Amino acid sequence: MSCRVFILSDHTGITAGSIARALLAQFPHQDFALEEHPFLDDRKKLSAVAEQIESLLLAGIPPLVFSSIVDGDSRALLKEKSGGRLFDIFQAFTPGLEELLGVAASPVAGHLHGIGNADLYIERIRALDYAIIHDDGGITKNYAKADTILIGVSRSGKTPTCLYLALHNGLQAANYPLVDEDLEAARLPALLQEHRGKLVALTIDAAQLHRIRQQRRPGSRYSSLEQCQWEVHQAEALFRKYRIPVIDTTAISIEEIATRITTEIMQDMY
């Protein structure tokens, strides 16, 4: 039976969600059913969720509760209603930091993901615009401005990784899909060869690619296992030929793909 998990926040819930998932991932044999409740920024909304948590406790179905809510009264209400099953993310770390720093915290809801740094906000918006415009090889004339260019077969994870790099790292990431003509020729398109130093290749297990494509175009040649196997084989041979760094996206998250690009690959590029 799945364990119910509530992720609560008075802002976006990104912090609470990320920490909760990282912790729960340590229990791979347990099933979790996650419910995210962002923007609990008034007493009425918070009370409704708190009553739901309490009702589950009374019914003998105790959930886990992860909270990044800042307001002290709201946190007290959650602690009361959750029967001691509350993981208060700020309370876990703030007292120790206050003691070490010798100053009291001044919590502000949403401060971590806010736009207090206007330059950083603008940088990320520009990077997002770049990723959208340069998605799927649609426009290639501005590749000189790219921080990185992801290449790979269709549905190997290029688009979501580019968007993540833009939103979380402010990086201008373009992506280019390798099509049959590129793979049959066994060479990089000329427009990519000009920017080989920025290329990062994504690959994926052919069986996994087949499953993904079947959801998009079931029964088509594009989604057939044979086509997927051929494309992956040809693409990986191309990556080896040009010594392009490769990330296997089969069993890792978009967050991990992006982190590997920024920490393992781009550092070597520059």
PDB file of C-alpha atoms in Angstrom:
ATOM      1  CA  MET A   1       0.000   0.000   0.000  1.00  0.00           C
ATOM      2  CA  SER A   2       1.278   3.463  -0.890  1.00  0.00           C
ATOM      3  CA  CYS A   3       2.211   5.841   1.877  1.00  0.00           C
ATOM      4  CA  ARG A   4       0.464   9.194   1.499  1.00  0.00           C
ATOM      5  CA  VAL A   5       2.858  12.135   1.431  1.00  0.00           C
ATOM      6  CA  PHE A   6       1.819  15.782   1.728  1.00  0.00           C
ATOM      7  CA  ILE A   7       4.214  18.464   0.481  1.00  0.00           C
ATOM      8  CA  LEU A   8       3.126  21.840   1.810  1.00  0.00           C
ATOM      9  CA  SER A   9       4.367  25.352   1.116  1.00  0.00           C
ATOM     10  CA  ASP A  10       3.244  28.941   1.365  1.00  0.00           C
ATOM     11  CA  HIS A  11       5.006  29.606  -1.951  1.00  0.00           C
ATOM     12  CA  THR A  12       5.909  27.388  -4.920  1.00  0.00           C
ATOM     13  CA  GLY A  13       6.823  24.267  -2.948  1.00  0.00           C
ATOM     14  CA  ILE A  14       9.971  23.709  -5.005  1.00  0.00           C
ATOM     15  CA  THR A  15      12.202  23.529  -1.925  1.00  0.00           C
ATOM     16  CA  ALA A  16       9.940  21.185   0.031  1.00  0.00           C
ATOM     17  CA  GLY A  17       9.311  19.007  -2.998  1.00  0.00           C
ATOM     18  CA  SER A  18      12.978  18.649  -3.874  1.00  0.00           C
ATOM     19  CA  ILE A  19      14.006  17.748  -0.327  1.00  0.00           C
ATOM     20  CA  ALA A  20      11.080  15.366   0.141  1.00  0.00           C
ATOM     21  CA  ARG A  21      11.865  13.494  -3.069  1.00  0.00           C
ATOM     22  CA  ALA A  22      15.558  13.276  -2.222  1.00  0.00           C
ATOM     23  CA  LEU A  23      14.753  11.780   1.184  1.00  0.00           C
ATOM     24  CA  LEU A  24      12.060   9.400  -0.032  1.00  0.00           C
ATOM     25  CA  ALA A  25      14.348   8.133  -2.784  1.00  0.00           C
ATOM     26  CA  GLN A  26      16.346   6.457   0.000  1.00  0.00           C
ATOM     27  CA  PHE A  27      13.454   4.004   0.371  1.00  0.00           C
ATOM     28  CA  PRO A  28      13.164   2.488  -3.131  1.00  0.00           C
ATOM     29  CA  HIS A  29      11.035  -0.474  -2.024  1.00  0.00           C
ATOM     30  CA  GLN A  30       8.320   1.716  -0.514  1.00  0.00           C
ATOM     31  CA  ASP A  31       5.547   3.173  -2.649  1.00  0.00           C
ATOM     32  CA  PHE A  32       4.690   6.815  -2.040  1.00  0.00           C
ATOM     33  CA  ALA A  33       1.683   8.798  -3.247  1.00  0.00           C
ATOM     34  CA  LEU A  34       2.703  12.449  -3.278  1.00  0.00           C
ATOM     35  CA  GLU A  35       0.267  15.334  -2.951  1.00  0.00           C
ATOM     36  CA  GLU A  36       1.655  18.822  -3.451  1.00  0.00           C
ATOM     37  CA  HIS A  37      -0.105  21.830  -1.956  1.00  0.00           C
ATOM     38  CA  PRO A  38       1.691  25.085  -2.873  1.00  0.00           C
ATOM     39  CA  PHE A  39       0.616  28.637  -2.028  1.00  0.00           C
ATOM     40  CA  LEU A  40      -0.974  27.846   1.339  1.00  0.00           C
ATOM     41  CA  ASP A  41      -0.644  31.521   2.139  1.00  0.00           C
ATOM     42  CA  ASP A  42      -3.758  32.089   4.217  1.00  0.00           C
ATOM     43  CA  ARG A  43      -5.296  30.420   7.254  1.00  0.00           C
ATOM     44  CA  LYS A  44      -8.338  29.083   5.407  1.00  0.00           C
ATOM     45  CA  LYS A  45      -6.360  27.164   2.776  1.00  0.00           C
ATOM     46  CA  LEU A  46      -3.907  25.797   5.318  1.00  0.00           C
ATOM     47  CA  SER A  47      -6.668  24.700   7.706  1.00  0.00           C
ATOM     48  CA  ALA A  48      -8.413  22.737   4.951  1.00  0.00           C
ATOM     49  CA  VAL A  49      -5.268  20.719   4.260  1.00  0.00           C
ATOM     50  CA  ALA A  50      -4.506  20.331   7.968  1.00  0.00           C
ATOM     51  CA  GLU A  51      -8.004  18.902   8.559  1.00  0.00           C
ATOM     52  CA  GLN A  52      -7.454  16.436   5.722  1.00  0.00           C
ATOM     53  CA  ILE A  53      -4.199  15.279   7.311  1.00  0.00           C
ATOM     54  CA  GLU A  54      -5.878  14.916  10.710  1.00  0.00           C
ATOM     55  CA  SER A  55      -8.743  12.897   9.227  1.00  0.00           C
ATOM     56  CA  LEU A  56      -6.268  10.437   7.705  1.00  0.00           C
ATOM     57  CA  LEU A  57      -4.581  10.061  11.092  1.00  0.00           C
ATOM     58  CA  LEU A  58      -7.910   9.339  12.777  1.00  0.00           C
ATOM     59  CA  ALA A  59      -8.734   6.794  10.051  1.00  0.00           C
ATOM     60  CA  GLY A  60      -5.495   4.931  10.745  1.00  0.00           C
ATOM     61  CA  ILE A  61      -3.833   6.052   7.490  1.00  0.00           C
ATOM     62  CA  PRO A  62      -1.114   8.361   8.826  1.00  0.00           C
ATOM     63  CA  PRO A  63       0.583  10.380   6.077  1.00  0.00           C
ATOM     64  CA  LEU A  64       4.032  11.904   5.994  1.00  0.00           C
ATOM     65  CA  VAL A  65       4.064  15.711   5.896  1.00  0.00           C
ATOM     66  CA  PHE A  66       6.898  17.812   4.505  1.00  0.00           C
ATOM     67  CA  SER A  67       6.573  21.553   4.978  1.00  0.00           C
ATOM     68  CA  SER A  68       8.513  24.650   3.989  1.00  0.00           C
ATOM     69  CA  ILE A  69       5.906  27.003   5.447  1.00  0.00           C
ATOM     70  CA  VAL A  70       7.499  30.040   7.072  1.00  0.00           C
ATOM     71  CA  ASP A  71       4.781  31.497   9.311  1.00  0.00           C
ATOM     72  CA  GLY A  72       5.148  30.341  12.926  1.00  0.00           C
ATOM     73  CA  ASP A  73       1.415  30.053  13.695  1.00  0.00           C
ATOM     74  CA  SER A  74       0.835  28.023  10.553  1.00  0.00           C
ATOM     75  CA  ARG A  75       3.677  25.697  11.430  1.00  0.00           C
ATOM     76  CA  ALA A  76       2.251  25.218  14.917  1.00  0.00           C
ATOM     77  CA  LEU A  77      -1.131  24.289  13.435  1.00  0.00           C
ATOM     78  CA  LEU A  78       0.469  21.721  11.156  1.00  0.00           C
ATOM     79  CA  LYS A  79       2.455  20.220  14.006  1.00  0.00           C
ATOM     80  CA  GLU A  80      -0.733  19.824  16.031  1.00  0.00           C
ATOM     81  CA  LYS A  81      -2.746  18.273  13.197  1.00  0.00           C
ATOM     82  CA  SER A  82      -0.032  15.952  11.846  1.00  0.00           C
ATOM     83  CA  GLY A  83       0.406  13.900  14.988  1.00  0.00           C
ATOM     84  CA  GLY A  84       4.161  14.302  15.072  1.00  0.00           C
ATOM     85  CA  ARG A  85       4.621  13.121  11.473  1.00  0.00           C
ATOM     86  CA  LEU A  86       5.670  16.568  10.275  1.00  0.00           C
ATOM     87  CA  PHE A  87       9.080  17.180   8.700  1.00  0.00           C
ATOM     88  CA  ASP A  88       9.481  20.938   9.054  1.00  0.00           C
ATOM     89  CA  ILE A  89      12.308  21.780   6.677  1.00  0.00           C
ATOM     90  CA  PHE A  90      13.100  25.217   8.074  1.00  0.00           C
ATOM     91  CA  GLN A  91      12.855  24.097  11.706  1.00  0.00           C
ATOM     92  CA  ALA A  92      15.298  21.286  10.987  1.00  0.00           C
ATOM     93  CA  PHE A  93      18.094  23.684  10.066  1.00  0.00           C
ATOM     94  CA  THR A  94      17.275  27.221  11.167  1.00  0.00           C
ATOM     95  CA  PRO A  95      17.992  26.924  14.937  1.00  0.00           C
ATOM     96  CA  GLY A  96      21.455  25.502  14.328  1.00  0.00           C
ATOM     97  CA  LEU A  97      22.253  28.207  11.806  1.00  0.00           C
ATOM     98  CA  GLU A  98      21.037  30.930  14.171  1.00  0.00           C
ATOM     99  CA  GLU A  99      23.303  29.572  16.897  1.00  0.00           C
ATOM    100  CA  LEU A 100      26.351  29.342  14.671  1.00  0.00           C
ATOM    101  CA  LEU A 101      25.826  32.721  12.998  1.00  0.00           C
ATOM    102  CA  GLY A 102      24.806  34.507  16.165  1.00  0.00           C
ATOM    103  CA  VAL A 103      21.828  36.217  14.518  1.00  0.00           C
ATOM    104  CA  ALA A 104      18.134  35.477  14.329  1.00  0.00           C
ATOM    105  CA  ALA A 105      16.593  34.381  11.032  1.00  0.00           C
ATOM    106  CA  SER A 106      14.086  36.660   9.303  1.00  0.00           C
ATOM    107  CA  PRO A 107      11.980  34.212   7.290  1.00  0.00           C
ATOM    108  CA  VAL A 108      10.318  35.454   4.117  1.00  0.00           C
ATOM    109  CA  ALA A 109       7.994  33.205   2.126  1.00  0.00           C
ATOM    110  CA  GLY A 110       9.310  32.509  -1.345  1.00  0.00           C
ATOM    111  CA  HIS A 111      12.590  34.322  -0.799  1.00  0.00           C
ATOM    112  CA  LEU A 112      14.712  31.452  -2.136  1.00  0.00           C
ATOM    113  CA  HIS A 113      12.941  31.314  -5.489  1.00  0.00           C
ATOM    114  CA  GLY A 114      11.931  34.940  -5.715  1.00  0.00           C
ATOM    115  CA  ILE A 115      13.221  37.646  -8.019  1.00  0.00           C
ATOM    116  CA  GLY A 116      15.179  39.615  -5.470  1.00  0.00           C
ATOM    117  CA  ASN A 117      18.110  39.444  -7.863  1.00  0.00           C
ATOM    118  CA  ALA A 118      16.636  41.151 -10.921  1.00  0.00           C
ATOM    119  CA  ASP A 119      19.699  40.447 -13.067  1.00  0.00           C
ATOM    120  CA  LEU A 120      19.468  36.717 -12.350  1.00  0.00           C
ATOM    121  CA  TYR A 121      15.747  36.729 -13.135  1.00  0.00           C
ATOM    122  CA  ILE A 122      16.301  38.473 -16.476  1.00  0.00           C
ATOM    123  CA  GLU A 123      19.162  36.096 -17.301  1.00  0.00           C
ATOM    124  CA  ARG A 124      16.934  33.073 -16.783  1.00  0.00           C
ATOM    125  CA  ILE A 125      14.096  34.529 -18.843  1.00  0.00           C
ATOM    126  CA  ARG A 126      16.508  35.227 -21.704  1.00  0.00           C
ATOM    127  CA  ALA A 127      17.886  31.706 -21.432  1.00  0.00           C
ATOM    128  CA  LEU A 128      14.353  30.275 -21.484  1.00  0.00           C
ATOM    129  CA  ASP A 129      13.503  32.295 -24.603  1.00  0.00           C
ATOM    130  CA  TYR A 130      16.699  31.015 -26.230  1.00  0.00           C
ATOM    131  CA  ALA A 131      15.879  27.378 -25.395  1.00  0.00           C
ATOM    132  CA  ILE A 132      12.366  27.672 -26.814  1.00  0.00           C
ATOM    133  CA  ILE A 133      13.479  29.401 -30.029  1.00  0.00           C
ATOM    134  CA  HIS A 134      16.350  26.955 -30.579  1.00  0.00           C
ATOM    135  CA  ASP A 135      14.405  23.801 -29.743  1.00  0.00           C
ATOM    136  CA  ASP A 136      14.518  20.761 -32.030  1.00  0.00           C
ATOM    137  CA  GLY A 137      16.871  22.322 -34.568  1.00  0.00           C
ATOM    138  CA  GLY A 138      14.260  24.868 -35.634  1.00  0.00           C
ATOM    139  CA  ILE A 139      16.659  27.822 -35.698  1.00  0.00           C
ATOM    140  CA  THR A 140      20.407  27.235 -35.873  1.00  0.00           C
ATOM    141  CA  LYS A 141      21.918  30.574 -36.908  1.00  0.00           C
ATOM    142  CA  ASN A 142      22.496  31.712 -33.297  1.00  0.00           C
ATOM    143  CA  TYR A 143      24.406  28.650 -32.097  1.00  0.00           C
ATOM    144  CA  ALA A 144      27.441  30.864 -31.518  1.00  0.00           C
ATOM    145  CA  LYS A 145      25.584  32.347 -28.537  1.00  0.00           C
ATOM    146  CA  ALA A 146      24.778  28.957 -27.013  1.00  0.00           C
ATOM    147  CA  ASP A 147      26.419  27.842 -23.787  1.00  0.00           C
ATOM    148  CA  THR A 148      25.813  24.254 -24.839  1.00  0.00           C
ATOM    149  CA  ILE A 149      24.121  22.351 -27.683  1.00  0.00           C
ATOM    150  CA  LEU A 150      22.494  19.009 -26.933  1.00  0.00           C
ATOM    151  CA  ILE A 151      22.302  16.432 -29.698  1.00  0.00           C
ATOM    152  CA  GLY A 152      20.702  13.020 -29.863  1.00  0.00           C
ATOM    153  CA  VAL A 153      17.890  11.027 -31.409  1.00  0.00           C
ATOM    154  CA  SER A 154      14.302  12.137 -31.019  1.00  0.00           C
ATOM    155  CA  ARG A 155      12.839  11.667 -27.494  1.00  0.00           C
ATOM    156  CA  SER A 156      16.166  11.172 -25.742  1.00  0.00           C
ATOM    157  CA  GLY A 157      15.521  14.040 -23.301  1.00  0.00           C
ATOM    158  CA  LYS A 158      16.982  17.048 -25.100  1.00  0.00           C
ATOM    159  CA  THR A 159      14.103  19.533 -24.814  1.00  0.00           C
ATOM    160  CA  PRO A 160      13.289  19.162 -21.098  1.00  0.00           C
ATOM    161  CA  THR A 161      16.995  19.269 -20.246  1.00  0.00           C
ATOM    162  CA  CYS A 162      17.450  22.521 -22.194  1.00  0.00           C
ATOM    163  CA  LEU A 163      14.476  24.082 -20.412  1.00  0.00           C
ATOM    164  CA  TYR A 164      15.814  22.970 -17.037  1.00  0.00           C
ATOM    165  CA  LEU A 165      19.269  24.387 -17.788  1.00  0.00           C
ATOM    166  CA  ALA A 166      17.636  27.685 -18.703  1.00  0.00           C
ATOM    167  CA  LEU A 167      15.319  27.980 -15.718  1.00  0.00           C
ATOM    168  CA  HIS A 168      17.666  26.703 -13.033  1.00  0.00           C
ATOM    169  CA  ASN A 169      21.099  27.626 -14.353  1.00  0.00           C
ATOM    170  CA  GLY A 170      20.432  30.552 -16.684  1.00  0.00           C
ATOM    171  CA  LEU A 171      22.249  28.731 -19.493  1.00  0.00           C
ATOM    172  CA  GLN A 172      21.429  29.229 -23.148  1.00  0.00           C
ATOM    173  CA  ALA A 173      20.986  25.661 -24.337  1.00  0.00           C
ATOM    174  CA  ALA A 174      20.000  24.694 -27.876  1.00  0.00           C
ATOM    175  CA  ASN A 175      19.182  21.198 -29.061  1.00  0.00           C
ATOM    176  CA  TYR A 176      19.463  19.445 -32.403  1.00  0.00           C
ATOM    177  CA  PRO A 177      17.778  16.136 -33.268  1.00  0.00           C
ATOM    178  CA  LEU A 178      19.779  13.634 -35.300  1.00  0.00           C
ATOM    179  CA  VAL A 179      17.531  12.383 -38.106  1.00  0.00           C
ATOM    180  CA  ASP A 180      17.883   9.424 -40.472  1.00  0.00           C
ATOM    181  CA  GLU A 181      19.867  11.427 -43.027  1.00  0.00           C
ATOM    182  CA  ASP A 182      22.466  12.403 -40.405  1.00  0.00           C
ATOM    183  CA  LEU A 183      22.716   8.856 -39.077  1.00  0.00           C
ATOM    184  CA  GLU A 184      22.967   7.250 -42.531  1.00  0.00           C
ATOM    185  CA  ALA A 185      25.735   9.671 -43.514  1.00  0.00           C
ATOM    186  CA  ALA A 186      27.593   8.862 -40.273  1.00  0.00           C
ATOM    187  CA  ARG A 187      28.818  12.406 -39.929  1.00  0.00           C
ATOM    188  CA  LEU A 188      27.881  15.511 -38.022  1.00  0.00           C
ATOM    189  CA  PRO A 189      25.951  18.141 -39.950  1.00  0.00           C
ATOM    190  CA  ALA A 190      28.252  20.983 -40.985  1.00  0.00           C
ATOM    191  CA  LEU A 191      26.448  23.492 -38.762  1.00  0.00           C
ATOM    192  CA  LEU A 192      27.259  21.342 -35.711  1.00  0.00           C
ATOM    193  CA  GLN A 193      30.871  20.796 -36.653  1.00  0.00           C
ATOM    194  CA  GLU A 194      31.399  24.541 -36.317  1.00  0.00           C
ATOM    195  CA  HIS A 195      30.476  24.261 -32.642  1.00  0.00           C
ATOM    196  CA  ARG A 196      31.894  20.868 -31.658  1.00  0.00           C
ATOM    197  CA  GLY A 197      33.312  22.274 -28.440  1.00  0.00           C
ATOM    198  CA  LYS A 198      29.789  23.002 -27.174  1.00  0.00           C
ATOM    199  CA  LEU A 199      28.213  19.659 -28.058  1.00  0.00           C
ATOM    200  CA  VAL A 200      26.855  17.258 -25.459  1.00  0.00           C
ATOM    201  CA  ALA A 201      25.249  14.027 -26.636  1.00  0.00           C
ATOM    202  CA  LEU A 202      22.291  12.307 -24.991  1.00  0.00           C
ATOM    203  CA  THR A 203      21.691   8.622 -25.571  1.00  0.00           C
ATOM    204  CA  ILE A 204      19.068   6.199 -24.270  1.00  0.00           C
ATOM    205  CA  ASP A 205      18.410   2.479 -24.141  1.00  0.00           C
ATOM    206  CA  ALA A 206      16.611   1.426 -27.320  1.00  0.00           C
ATOM    207  CA  ALA A 207      13.896  -0.496 -25.457  1.00  0.00           C
ATOM    208  CA  GLN A 208      13.145   2.545 -23.300  1.00  0.00           C
ATOM    209  CA  LEU A 209      13.103   4.770 -26.376  1.00  0.00           C
ATOM    210  CA  HIS A 210      10.660   2.351 -27.996  1.00  0.00           C
ATOM    211  CA  ARG A 211       8.315   2.598 -25.006  1.00  0.00           C
ATOM    212  CA  ILE A 212       8.459   6.407 -25.017  1.00  0.00           C
ATOM    213  CA  ARG A 213       7.823   6.683 -28.744  1.00  0.00           C
ATOM    214  CA  GLN A 214       4.972   4.184 -28.591  1.00  0.00           C
ATOM    215  CA  GLN A 215       3.129   6.635 -26.355  1.00  0.00           C
ATOM    216  CA  ARG A 216       3.634   9.377 -28.928  1.00  0.00           C
ATOM    217  CA  ARG A 217       3.095   7.497 -32.205  1.00  0.00           C
ATOM    218  CA  PRO A 218       1.950   3.933 -31.478  1.00  0.00           C
ATOM    219  CA  GLY A 219       2.454   1.381 -34.235  1.00  0.00           C
ATOM    220  CA  SER A 220       4.529   3.677 -36.447  1.00  0.00           C
ATOM    221  CA  ARG A 221       7.914   3.002 -38.016  1.00  0.00           C
ATOM    222  CA  TYR A 222       9.219   5.872 -35.881  1.00  0.00           C
ATOM    223  CA  SER A 223       8.303   4.009 -32.690  1.00  0.00           C
ATOM    224  CA  SER A 224       9.246   0.475 -33.775  1.00  0.00           C
ATOM    225  CA  LEU A 225      11.885  -1.290 -31.716  1.00  0.00           C
ATOM    226  CA  GLU A 226      13.970  -1.985 -34.838  1.00  0.00           C
ATOM    227  CA  GLN A 227      14.062   1.717 -35.752  1.00  0.00           C
ATOM    228  CA  CYS A 228      14.941   2.699 -32.200  1.00  0.00           C
ATOM    229  CA  GLN A 229      17.753   0.149 -32.070  1.00  0.00           C
ATOM    230  CA  TRP A 230      19.175   1.342 -35.378  1.00  0.00           C
ATOM    231  CA  GLU A 231      19.027   5.033 -34.437  1.00  0.00           C
ATOM    232  CA  VAL A 232      20.676   4.519 -31.044  1.00  0.00           C
ATOM    233  CA  HIS A 233      23.411   2.329 -32.574  1.00  0.00           C
ATOM    234  CA  GLN A 234      24.163   4.834 -35.326  1.00  0.00           C
ATOM    235  CA  ALA A 235      24.060   7.820 -32.993  1.00  0.00           C
ATOM    236  CA  GLU A 236      26.422   6.276 -30.460  1.00  0.00           C
ATOM    237  CA  ALA A 237      28.879   5.395 -33.246  1.00  0.00           C
ATOM    238  CA  LEU A 238      28.735   9.036 -34.348  1.00  0.00           C
ATOM    239  CA  PHE A 239      29.416  10.258 -30.815  1.00  0.00           C
ATOM    240  CA  ARG A 240      32.451   7.987 -30.547  1.00  0.00           C
ATOM    241  CA  LYS A 241      33.741   9.078 -33.943  1.00  0.00           C
ATOM    242  CA  TYR A 242      33.708  12.746 -32.977  1.00  0.00           C
ATOM    243  CA  ARG A 243      34.598  12.160 -29.308  1.00  0.00           C
ATOM    244  CA  ILE A 244      31.521  13.981 -28.051  1.00  0.00           C
ATOM    245  CA  PRO A 245      30.786  13.608 -24.318  1.00  0.00           C
ATOM    246  CA  VAL A 246      27.753  11.374 -23.800  1.00  0.00           C
ATOM    247  CA  ILE A 247      25.147  11.085 -21.050  1.00  0.00           C
ATOM    248  CA  ASP A 248      22.871   8.036 -20.908  1.00  0.00           C
ATOM    249  CA  THR A 249      19.414   9.334 -19.971  1.00  0.00           C
ATOM    250  CA  THR A 250      17.733   5.929 -19.631  1.00  0.00           C
ATOM    251  CA  ALA A 251      17.398   5.789 -15.868  1.00  0.00           C
ATOM    252  CA  ILE A 252      18.201   9.267 -14.578  1.00  0.00           C
ATOM    253  CA  SER A 253      16.131  12.377 -13.998  1.00  0.00           C
ATOM    254  CA  ILE A 254      16.237  15.640 -15.926  1.00  0.00           C
ATOM    255  CA  GLU A 255      17.782  17.251 -12.838  1.00  0.00           C
ATOM    256  CA  GLU A 256      20.633  14.718 -12.840  1.00  0.00           C
ATOM    257  CA  ILE A 257      21.214  15.088 -16.580  1.00  0.00           C
ATOM    258  CA  ALA A 258      21.459  18.870 -16.186  1.00  0.00           C
ATOM    259  CA  THR A 259      23.759  18.580 -13.175  1.00  0.00           C
ATOM    260  CA  ARG A 260      26.097  16.255 -15.031  1.00  0.00           C
ATOM    261  CA  ILE A 261      26.226  18.673 -17.941  1.00  0.00           C
ATOM    262  CA  THR A 262      27.075  21.638 -15.717  1.00  0.00           C
ATOM    263  CA  THR A 263      29.492  19.908 -13.340  1.00  0.00           C
ATOM    264  CA  GLU A 264      31.173  17.173 -15.382  1.00  0.00           C
ATOM    265  CA  ILE A 265      31.144  18.454 -18.935  1.00  0.00           C
ATOM    266  CA  MET A 266      30.860  22.224 -19.197  1.00  0.00           C
ATOM    267  CA  GLN A 267      33.617  22.742 -16.663  1.00  0.00           C
ATOM    268  CA  ASP A 268      35.941  20.869 -19.009  1.00  0.00           C
ATOM    269  CA  MET A 269      34.675  22.851 -21.995  1.00  0.00           C
ATOM    270  CA  TYR A 270      35.609  26.179 -20.482  1.00  0.00           C
TER     271      TYR A 270
END
